[in-house]
GROMACS .gro file of C-alpha atoms in nm:
model
  401
    1MET     CA    1  -0.919  -1.160   2.694
    2LEU     CA    2  -0.994  -1.496   2.505
    3ALA     CA    3  -0.750  -1.621   2.237
    4LEU     CA    4  -0.791  -1.848   1.993
    5ILE     CA    5  -0.513  -2.109   1.983
    6PRO     CA    6  -0.424  -2.303   1.704
    7PRO     CA    7  -0.410  -2.710   1.727
    8VAL     CA    8  -0.077  -2.800   1.823
    9SER     CA    9  -0.042  -3.011   1.510
   10SER     CA   10  -0.110  -2.741   1.305
   11ILE     CA   11   0.184  -2.561   1.122
   12GLY     CA   12   0.062  -2.246   1.252
   13ALA     CA   13   0.134  -2.356   1.603
   14LEU     CA   14   0.487  -2.230   1.619
   15ALA     CA   15   0.394  -1.862   1.539
   16PHE     CA   16   0.176  -1.892   1.797
   17HIS     CA   17   0.409  -2.048   2.087
   18ARG     CA   18   0.673  -1.846   2.025
   19SER     CA   19   0.488  -1.516   2.078
   20LEU     CA   20   0.426  -1.615   2.452
   21PRO     CA   21   0.863   1.962  -1.122
   22VAL     CA   22   0.526   1.857  -1.120
   23PRO     CA   23   0.479   1.511  -1.210
   24LEU     CA   24   0.260   1.390  -1.477
   25LEU     CA   25  -0.089   1.347  -1.479
   26LEU     CA   26  -0.171   1.457  -1.114
   27ARG     CA   27  -0.573   1.435  -1.087
   28ARG     CA   28  -0.823   1.496  -0.883
   29ALA     CA   29  -0.979   1.248  -0.670
   30PRO     CA   30  -1.365   1.288  -0.609
   31PRO     CA   31  -1.448   1.590  -0.360
   32LEU     CA   32  -1.403   1.501  -0.024
   33ALA     CA   33  -1.551   1.719   0.279
   34ARG     CA   34  -1.209   1.813   0.417
   35SER     CA   35  -0.839   1.862   0.427
   36LEU     CA   36  -0.609   1.542   0.418
   37MET     CA   37  -0.292   1.690   0.534
   38ALA     CA   38  -0.261   1.501   0.822
   39PHE     CA   39   0.007   1.253   0.619
   40SER     CA   40   0.264   1.532   0.622
   41THR     CA   41   0.194   1.706   0.971
   42ASP     CA   42   0.254   1.386   1.178
   43PRO     CA   43   0.604   1.184   1.107
   44ALA     CA   44   0.569   0.923   1.329
   45ALA     CA   45   0.904   0.971   1.434
   46VAL     CA   46   0.905   0.732   1.735
   47GLU     CA   47   0.759   0.476   1.567
   48GLU     CA   48   1.015   0.487   1.245
   49LYS     CA   49   1.293   0.552   1.488
   50VAL     CA   50   1.269   0.201   1.665
   51GLU     CA   51   1.273   0.035   1.343
   52ALA     CA   52   1.539   0.212   1.162
   53GLU     CA   53   1.821  -0.051   1.191
   54ASP     CA   54   1.616  -0.311   1.015
   55GLU     CA   55   1.536  -0.034   0.721
   56ALA     CA   56   1.861   0.120   0.693
   57LEU     CA   57   2.036   0.063   0.351
   58PRO     CA   58   2.399   0.054   0.364
   59THR     CA   59   2.471   0.394   0.176
   60ALA     CA   60   2.831   0.259   0.005
   61VAL     CA   61   2.575   0.019  -0.235
   62ALA     CA   62   2.222   0.122  -0.184
   63GLY     CA   63   2.097   0.264  -0.507
   64ALA     CA   64   2.422   0.200  -0.649
   65GLY     CA   65   2.381   0.235  -1.062
   66ALA     CA   66   2.020   0.314  -1.021
   67GLY     CA   67   1.998   0.531  -1.249
   68ASP     CA   68   2.215   0.299  -1.490
   69TRP     CA   69   1.877   0.117  -1.569
   70GLY     CA   70   1.656   0.424  -1.694
   71ASP     CA   71   1.325   0.468  -1.621
   72VAL     CA   72   1.097   0.184  -1.433
   73SER     CA   73   0.897  -0.009  -1.713
   74HIS     CA   74   0.583  -0.165  -1.612
   75GLU     CA   75   0.740  -0.500  -1.616
   76GLU     CA   76   0.943  -0.382  -1.361
   77TRP     CA   77   0.664  -0.228  -1.157
   78ARG     CA   78   0.495  -0.545  -1.138
   79ARG     CA   79   0.737  -0.765  -1.000
   80TRP     CA   80   0.754  -0.564  -0.689
   81GLY     CA   81   0.376  -0.689  -0.581
   82THR     CA   82   0.109  -0.548  -0.777
   83SER     CA   83  -0.071  -0.628  -1.133
   84SER     CA   84  -0.143  -0.262  -1.198
   85PRO     CA   85   0.063  -0.077  -1.441
   86LEU     CA   86   0.318   0.179  -1.378
   87PRO     CA   87   0.113   0.475  -1.155
   88ALA     CA   88   0.163   0.818  -1.370
   89ALA     CA   89   0.257   1.020  -1.089
   90VAL     CA   90   0.523   0.767  -0.988
   91ALA     CA   91   0.658   0.770  -1.322
   92GLY     CA   92   0.653   1.134  -1.370
   93VAL     CA   93   0.894   1.159  -1.027
   94ILE     CA   94   1.125   0.871  -1.168
   95HIS     CA   95   1.179   1.047  -1.466
   96GLU     CA   96   1.238   1.395  -1.293
   97LEU     CA   97   1.514   1.244  -1.092
   98LEU     CA   98   1.707   1.060  -1.369
   99GLU     CA   99   1.683   1.417  -1.586
  100MET     CA  100   1.838   1.556  -1.276
  101GLU     CA  101   2.116   1.298  -1.249
  102ALA     CA  102   2.214   1.334  -1.600
  103ALA     CA  103   2.229   1.740  -1.585
  104ALA     CA  104   2.417   1.735  -1.223
  105GLY     CA  105   2.645   1.445  -1.402
  106GLU     CA  106   2.628   1.316  -1.033
  107LYS     CA  107   2.527   0.969  -0.992
  108MET     CA  108   2.210   0.939  -0.739
  109ARG     CA  109   2.310   0.760  -0.380
  110PHE     CA  110   2.057   0.634  -0.176
  111GLY     CA  111   2.070   0.513   0.211
  112GLY     CA  112   1.887   0.496   0.561
  113VAL     CA  113   1.574   0.443   0.607
  114GLY     CA  114   1.321   0.418   0.316
  115SER     CA  115   1.593   0.454   0.066
  116LYS     CA  116   1.630   0.841   0.097
  117LEU     CA  117   1.904   1.005  -0.133
  118LYS     CA  118   2.217   1.121  -0.010
  119GLY     CA  119   2.481   1.379  -0.069
  120ASN     CA  120   2.476   1.711  -0.284
  121PHE     CA  121   2.180   1.575  -0.527
  122LYS     CA  122   1.990   1.511  -0.210
  123ASP     CA  123   2.032   1.893  -0.112
  124VAL     CA  124   1.951   1.992  -0.499
  125GLU     CA  125   1.638   1.770  -0.515
  126ASP     CA  126   1.534   1.834  -0.211
  127LYS     CA  127   1.475   2.217  -0.288
  128LYS     CA  128   1.354   2.125  -0.628
  129HIS     CA  129   1.034   1.905  -0.459
  130ARG     CA  130   0.968   2.153  -0.179
  131ALA     CA  131   0.897   2.422  -0.447
  132VAL     CA  132   0.701   2.155  -0.642
  133TYR     CA  133   0.484   2.045  -0.330
  134GLU     CA  134   0.455   2.422  -0.251
  135ARG     CA  135   0.283   2.520  -0.607
  136LEU     CA  136   0.047   2.279  -0.585
  137ALA     CA  137  -0.253   2.433  -0.398
  138ASP     CA  138  -0.510   2.141  -0.380
  139SER     CA  139  -0.438   1.907  -0.099
  140ASP     CA  140  -0.542   1.584  -0.310
  141GLN     CA  141  -0.269   1.674  -0.561
  142LYS     CA  142   0.002   1.745  -0.211
  143LEU     CA  143  -0.093   1.433  -0.088
  144GLN     CA  144  -0.036   1.246  -0.483
  145TYR     CA  145   0.285   1.403  -0.494
  146PHE     CA  146   0.404   1.297  -0.143
  147SER     CA  147   0.317   0.971  -0.223
  148ALA     CA  148   0.497   0.942  -0.554
  149ARG     CA  149   0.812   1.082  -0.459
  150GLN     CA  150   0.795   0.846  -0.153
  151ILE     CA  151   0.736   0.550  -0.379
  152GLY     CA  152   0.975   0.671  -0.655
  153CYS     CA  153   1.309   0.708  -0.390
  154ARG     CA  154   1.224   0.322  -0.274
  155LEU     CA  155   1.203   0.210  -0.612
  156LEU     CA  156   1.527   0.382  -0.734
  157GLY     CA  157   1.721   0.304  -0.396
  158CYS     CA  158   1.598  -0.080  -0.396
  159ARG     CA  159   1.717  -0.164  -0.730
  160GLY     CA  160   1.981  -0.448  -0.725
  161TYR     CA  161   1.923  -0.436  -0.354
  162LEU     CA  162   1.622  -0.601  -0.269
  163CYS     CA  163   1.406  -0.900  -0.380
  164GLN     CA  164   1.145  -0.767  -0.569
  165LYS     CA  165   0.938  -1.033  -0.432
  166CYS     CA  166   0.989  -1.064   0.006
  167TRP     CA  167   1.142  -0.720  -0.027
  168LEU     CA  168   1.482  -0.852   0.183
  169PRO     CA  169   1.803  -0.816   0.064
  170THR     CA  170   1.889  -1.058  -0.175
  171GLU     CA  171   2.119  -1.224   0.029
  172ASP     CA  172   1.866  -1.311   0.290
  173CYS     CA  173   1.585  -1.374   0.055
  174MET     CA  174   1.292  -1.613   0.212
  175CYS     CA  175   1.080  -1.655  -0.116
  176THR     CA  176   1.169  -2.027  -0.152
  177ASN     CA  177   1.030  -2.106   0.206
  178ILE     CA  178   0.698  -1.964   0.159
  179VAL     CA  179   0.430  -2.229   0.056
  180PRO     CA  180   0.159  -2.084  -0.139
  181CYS     CA  181  -0.236  -2.157  -0.035
  182ASN     CA  182  -0.504  -2.072  -0.227
  183LEU     CA  183  -0.768  -1.802  -0.037
  184TRP     CA  184  -1.144  -1.866  -0.066
  185LYS     CA  185  -1.272  -1.742  -0.339
  186GLY     CA  186  -1.568  -1.588  -0.205
  187MET     CA  187  -1.330  -1.316  -0.032
  188LYS     CA  188  -1.046  -1.093  -0.089
  189PHE     CA  189  -0.809  -0.905   0.083
  190TRP     CA  190  -0.705  -0.531   0.002
  191LEU     CA  191  -0.366  -0.419   0.160
  192TYR     CA  192  -0.394  -0.037   0.150
  193MET     CA  193  -0.054   0.048   0.236
  194HIS     CA  194   0.128   0.372   0.345
  195PRO     CA  195   0.384   0.448   0.106
  196LYS     CA  196   0.645   0.498   0.363
  197ASP     CA  197   0.556   0.114   0.451
  198PHE     CA  198   0.599   0.050   0.085
  199LEU     CA  199   0.975  -0.213   0.043
  200ARG     CA  200   0.995  -0.213   0.388
  201GLN     CA  201   1.155  -0.505   0.443
  202ASN     CA  202   0.978  -0.572   0.843
  203ASN     CA  203   0.658  -0.491   0.629
  204THR     CA  204   0.401  -0.790   0.698
  205GLY     CA  205   0.110  -0.695   0.462
  206LYS     CA  206   0.308  -0.818   0.193
  207LEU     CA  207   0.321  -1.158   0.306
  208LEU     CA  208  -0.050  -1.217   0.204
  209TRP     CA  209   0.009  -1.162  -0.180
  210GLN     CA  210   0.282  -1.383  -0.140
  211VAL     CA  211   0.118  -1.654   0.025
  212PHE     CA  212  -0.262  -1.592  -0.153
  213GLY     CA  213  -0.181  -1.395  -0.460
  214ILE     CA  214  -0.187  -1.061  -0.613
  215GLN     CA  215  -0.562  -1.073  -0.702
  216ALA     CA  216  -0.641  -1.250  -0.402
  217ALA     CA  217  -0.477  -1.005  -0.145
  218GLN     CA  218  -0.449  -0.684  -0.391
  219LEU     CA  219  -0.194  -0.405  -0.305
  220CYS     CA  220  -0.365  -0.016  -0.283
  221LEU     CA  221  -0.108   0.256  -0.229
  222PHE     CA  222  -0.229   0.530  -0.040
  223GLY     CA  223  -0.237   0.832  -0.290
  224ILE     CA  224  -0.190   0.683  -0.552
  225GLN     CA  225  -0.451   0.776  -0.760
  226GLU     CA  226  -0.507   0.476  -1.038
  227HIS     CA  227  -0.480   0.239  -0.735
  228GLU     CA  228  -0.731   0.418  -0.506
  229ASP     CA  229  -0.968   0.385  -0.830
  230ILE     CA  230  -0.910   0.016  -0.895
  231MET     CA  231  -0.993  -0.019  -0.512
  232TRP     CA  232  -1.313   0.200  -0.536
  233ASP     CA  233  -1.430   0.048  -0.867
  234ALA     CA  234  -1.403  -0.299  -0.702
  235PHE     CA  235  -1.620  -0.183  -0.411
  236GLN     CA  236  -1.898  -0.036  -0.617
  237SER     CA  237  -1.890  -0.346  -0.821
  238SER     CA  238  -1.939  -0.588  -0.525
  239GLY     CA  239  -2.179  -0.333  -0.322
  240LYS     CA  240  -2.137  -0.125   0.008
  241GLY     CA  241  -2.284  -0.468   0.173
  242LYS     CA  242  -1.956  -0.639   0.110
  243ILE     CA  243  -1.692  -0.449   0.258
  244SER     CA  244  -1.535  -0.421   0.582
  245VAL     CA  245  -1.249  -0.252   0.709
  246LEU     CA  246  -1.036  -0.417   0.983
  247TYR     CA  247  -0.990  -0.108   1.232
  248PRO     CA  248  -1.039  -0.067   1.582
  249ASN     CA  249  -1.234   0.244   1.493
  250LYS     CA  250  -1.299   0.429   1.834
  251SER     CA  251  -1.563   0.674   1.682
  252THR     CA  252  -1.869   0.415   1.629
  253THR     CA  253  -1.903   0.007   1.783
  254PRO     CA  254  -1.732  -0.197   1.534
  255LYS     CA  255  -1.908  -0.527   1.435
  256SER     CA  256  -1.769  -0.872   1.493
  257VAL     CA  257  -1.703  -1.117   1.256
  258LYS     CA  258  -1.974  -1.295   1.401
  259ASP     CA  259  -2.222  -0.983   1.292
  260LEU     CA  260  -2.109  -1.063   0.919
  261GLU     CA  261  -2.380  -1.117   0.682
  262PHE     CA  262  -2.268  -1.343   0.366
  263ASP     CA  263  -2.563  -1.293   0.148
  264GLY     CA  264  -2.602  -1.543  -0.162
  265LEU     CA  265  -2.372  -1.812   0.013
  266SER     CA  266  -2.475  -2.154  -0.129
  267LEU     CA  267  -2.284  -2.442   0.082
  268THR     CA  268  -2.465  -2.695  -0.165
  269ALA     CA  269  -2.267  -2.565  -0.464
  270ASP     CA  270  -1.904  -2.625  -0.549
  271LEU     CA  271  -1.678  -2.483  -0.244
  272HIS     CA  272  -1.505  -2.231  -0.478
  273GLU     CA  273  -1.743  -2.118  -0.657
  274SER     CA  274  -2.002  -2.025  -0.404
  275LEU     CA  275  -2.122  -1.698  -0.469
  276GLN     CA  276  -2.376  -1.568  -0.710
  277ASP     CA  277  -2.141  -1.254  -0.732
  278GLU     CA  278  -1.827  -1.056  -0.643
  279PRO     CA  279  -1.648  -1.139  -0.336
  280PHE     CA  280  -1.669  -1.002  -0.027
  281ASN     CA  281  -1.422  -0.710   0.050
  282PHE     CA  282  -1.174  -0.698   0.353
  283VAL     CA  283  -0.986  -0.396   0.368
  284LEU     CA  284  -0.643  -0.425   0.618
  285LEU     CA  285  -0.502  -0.061   0.682
  286ASP     CA  286  -0.145  -0.126   0.612
  287GLY     CA  287   0.112   0.109   0.786
  288THR     CA  288   0.230   0.249   1.164
  289TRP     CA  289  -0.059   0.326   1.355
  290SER     CA  290  -0.031   0.689   1.345
  291ASN     CA  291  -0.023   0.667   0.960
  292SER     CA  292  -0.327   0.418   0.951
  293ALA     CA  293  -0.566   0.727   1.078
  294ALA     CA  294  -0.469   0.899   0.764
  295LEU     CA  295  -0.538   0.598   0.624
  296TYR     CA  296  -0.875   0.547   0.751
  297ARG     CA  297  -0.962   0.932   0.696
  298ARG     CA  298  -0.892   0.892   0.337
  299LEU     CA  299  -1.140   0.593   0.299
  300LYS     CA  300  -1.407   0.721   0.520
  301GLU     CA  301  -1.447   1.057   0.317
  302ARG     CA  302  -1.450   0.869   0.019
  303TRP     CA  303  -1.687   0.637   0.099
  304THR     CA  304  -1.893   0.956   0.226
  305ALA     CA  305  -1.855   1.095  -0.077
  306ILE     CA  306  -1.982   0.798  -0.290
  307TRP     CA  307  -2.261   0.650  -0.080
  308GLY     CA  308  -2.338   0.941   0.162
  309ASP     CA  309  -2.302   0.735   0.480
  310GLU     CA  310  -2.092   0.885   0.772
  311ASP     CA  311  -1.958   0.566   0.903
  312ILE     CA  312  -1.741   0.315   0.719
  313PRO     CA  313  -1.844  -0.016   0.827
  314CYS     CA  314  -1.575  -0.155   1.062
  315ILE     CA  315  -1.472  -0.496   1.183
  316SER     CA  316  -1.269  -0.612   1.529
  317LEU     CA  317  -1.158  -0.921   1.632
  318SER     CA  318  -1.216  -1.062   1.961
  319THR     CA  319  -0.956  -1.329   1.947
  320LEU     CA  320  -0.620  -1.109   1.899
  321SER     CA  321  -0.320  -1.263   2.042
  322ALA     CA  322   0.011  -1.098   2.000
  323SER     CA  323   0.193  -1.122   1.678
  324VAL     CA  324   0.567  -1.325   1.667
  325MET     CA  325   0.625  -0.995   1.496
  326HIS     CA  326   0.615  -0.843   1.805
  327LYS     CA  327   0.980  -0.919   1.873
  328LEU     CA  328   1.182  -0.693   1.591
  329ARG     CA  329   0.867  -0.426   1.542
  330PRO     CA  330   0.710  -0.391   1.859
  331GLN     CA  331   0.327  -0.229   1.845
  332PRO     CA  332   0.180   0.055   2.057
  333ALA     CA  333  -0.023  -0.176   2.316
  334TRP     CA  334  -0.042  -0.551   2.312
  335ASP     CA  335  -0.390  -0.505   2.157
  336ARG     CA  336  -0.256  -0.428   1.831
  337THR     CA  337  -0.092  -0.633   1.576
  338CYS     CA  338   0.087  -0.653   1.255
  339THR     CA  339  -0.105  -0.665   0.960
  340ALA     CA  340  -0.053  -1.027   0.867
  341ALA     CA  341  -0.134  -1.119   1.190
  342ALA     CA  342  -0.454  -0.944   1.184
  343ALA     CA  343  -0.552  -1.121   0.852
  344ALA     CA  344  -0.459  -1.468   1.013
  345GLY     CA  345  -0.692  -1.353   1.324
  346LEU     CA  346  -0.981  -1.283   1.063
  347LEU     CA  347  -0.926  -1.633   0.913
  348TRP     CA  348  -0.976  -1.797   1.201
  349GLU     CA  349  -1.284  -1.614   1.339
  350LEU     CA  350  -1.460  -1.699   1.028
  351ASN     CA  351  -1.347  -2.064   1.045
  352LEU     CA  352  -1.523  -2.037   1.358
  353ARG     CA  353  -1.854  -1.993   1.212
  354PRO     CA  354  -2.034  -2.331   1.147
  355GLU     CA  355  -2.182  -2.214   0.808
  356LEU     CA  356  -1.841  -2.152   0.660
  357SER     CA  357  -1.663  -2.436   0.800
  358ALA     CA  358  -1.628  -2.637   0.464
  359PHE     CA  359  -1.406  -2.348   0.343
  360GLU     CA  360  -1.073  -2.446   0.511
  361PHE     CA  361  -1.034  -2.120   0.700
  362GLU     CA  362  -0.804  -2.290   0.969
  363LYS     CA  363  -0.545  -2.391   0.663
  364GLN     CA  364  -0.549  -2.072   0.495
  365ALA     CA  365  -0.476  -1.887   0.854
  366GLU     CA  366  -0.210  -2.133   0.925
  367ALA     CA  367  -0.039  -2.022   0.610
  368VAL     CA  368  -0.020  -1.675   0.723
  369GLU     CA  369   0.100  -1.740   1.033
  370CYS     CA  370   0.371  -1.958   0.915
  371SER     CA  371   0.505  -1.697   0.699
  372LEU     CA  372   0.498  -1.417   0.978
  373ASP     CA  373   0.730  -1.702   1.117
  374ILE     CA  374   0.969  -1.752   0.816
  375LEU     CA  375   0.977  -1.334   0.820
  376LEU     CA  376   1.112  -1.340   1.157
  377ASP     CA  377   1.354  -1.593   1.131
  378ALA     CA  378   1.509  -1.399   0.808
  379LEU     CA  379   1.509  -1.095   1.003
  380THR     CA  380   1.657  -1.220   1.279
  381ALA     CA  381   1.883  -1.407   1.095
  382ARG     CA  382   1.983  -1.095   0.919
  383ARG     CA  383   2.041  -0.902   1.273
  384VAL     CA  384   2.256  -1.168   1.453
  385ARG     CA  385   2.462  -1.160   1.121
  386LEU     CA  386   2.502  -0.770   1.150
  387GLY     CA  387   2.575  -0.780   1.504
  388ARG     CA  388   2.257  -0.611   1.594
  389SER     CA  389   2.004  -0.687   1.895
  390ILE     CA  390   1.743  -0.934   1.821
  391THR     CA  391   1.521  -0.752   2.095
  392ARG     CA  392   1.335  -0.489   2.157
  393LYS     CA  393   1.222  -0.231   2.391
  394GLN     CA  394   0.860  -0.267   2.530
  395ARG     CA  395   0.678   0.038   2.412
  396HIS     CA  396   0.373  -0.042   2.587
  397ASN     CA  397   0.254  -0.043   2.932
  398ARG     CA  398  -0.072  -0.220   2.938
  399ASN     CA  399  -0.234  -0.524   2.886
  400CYS     CA  400  -0.441  -0.669   2.617
  401ILE     CA  401  -0.779  -0.559   2.639
   0.00000   0.00000   0.00000
């Protein structure tokens, strides 16, 4: 397979060469064709186990006094990387947890992978949330509750522990090393993120809004109705011809970047105001590979409900190379990569199109690759300081295709 090698003089070269009670307002989404319960039947145990050491919060300090700050405000919510208001279902879950804490007279404690509740409070809350879940007859409401609870627990458990911008422990914050860059205004990234990847320290999707800003790379959380509505409203405004999902869909033959049609592009106009209407929307599925399948199914079903088409437009990359994050977050195969590396690959391939060469996609791709290097260095330094291994057992046995 051909690999696109950045120039040695670029800041991205280093990255390449190193890689040789029922919550409030649970609402119905537009009717879908079939059940969406795949999210609860596949725990992706293997993928989560291999990352457990990176994500484990020390129980003694994680979430200490989380409830002392009270409910999560809109301002606190936005500091985690989103411009949306605090979702009603998430606010409902958090309020319920705080009420349970007050009634129990016992502080909530969080720890381990995903900021999970610990101790006696966990047992009580677990029985209560399971009872709520079972009372919800609608599969979409079950998904909303699952997602809201995941996100609510992570928000409370990471208070005072993680940096709200880079999602790393405050002593390992890498924010001052990230160099912002402007994304071409004719395109927009959507980070469609599984709730189990929200606030995950080795998540790479967060790098895109750190580099390009929260408007150019917008977070959309799976199962959070407000987020999904915002994303689909933008899609309908842009039109179905300006939406592409970066996903190796096996049921159809995905298009490549060469096949994308940029109607309305005027290279004689100002480079940053060259489109006559809405930007092109590129959707990145941000989660483990098993969870990404559920993300894709939900996208496809809503696409069909809105436009009636069976297949959502997917594109695949022809120049994909292994990400530096393979060292700490191995992928199931060499032909799969992390979210930020996929975004960088897309930008590199856009740069290869002659009619788009003036839009500085090379500079944007290098900025993402540089941020991946910075994240890898921060995670590696943390593991060394804690006496953990900085290499992982390979999880694949075949070459890139």
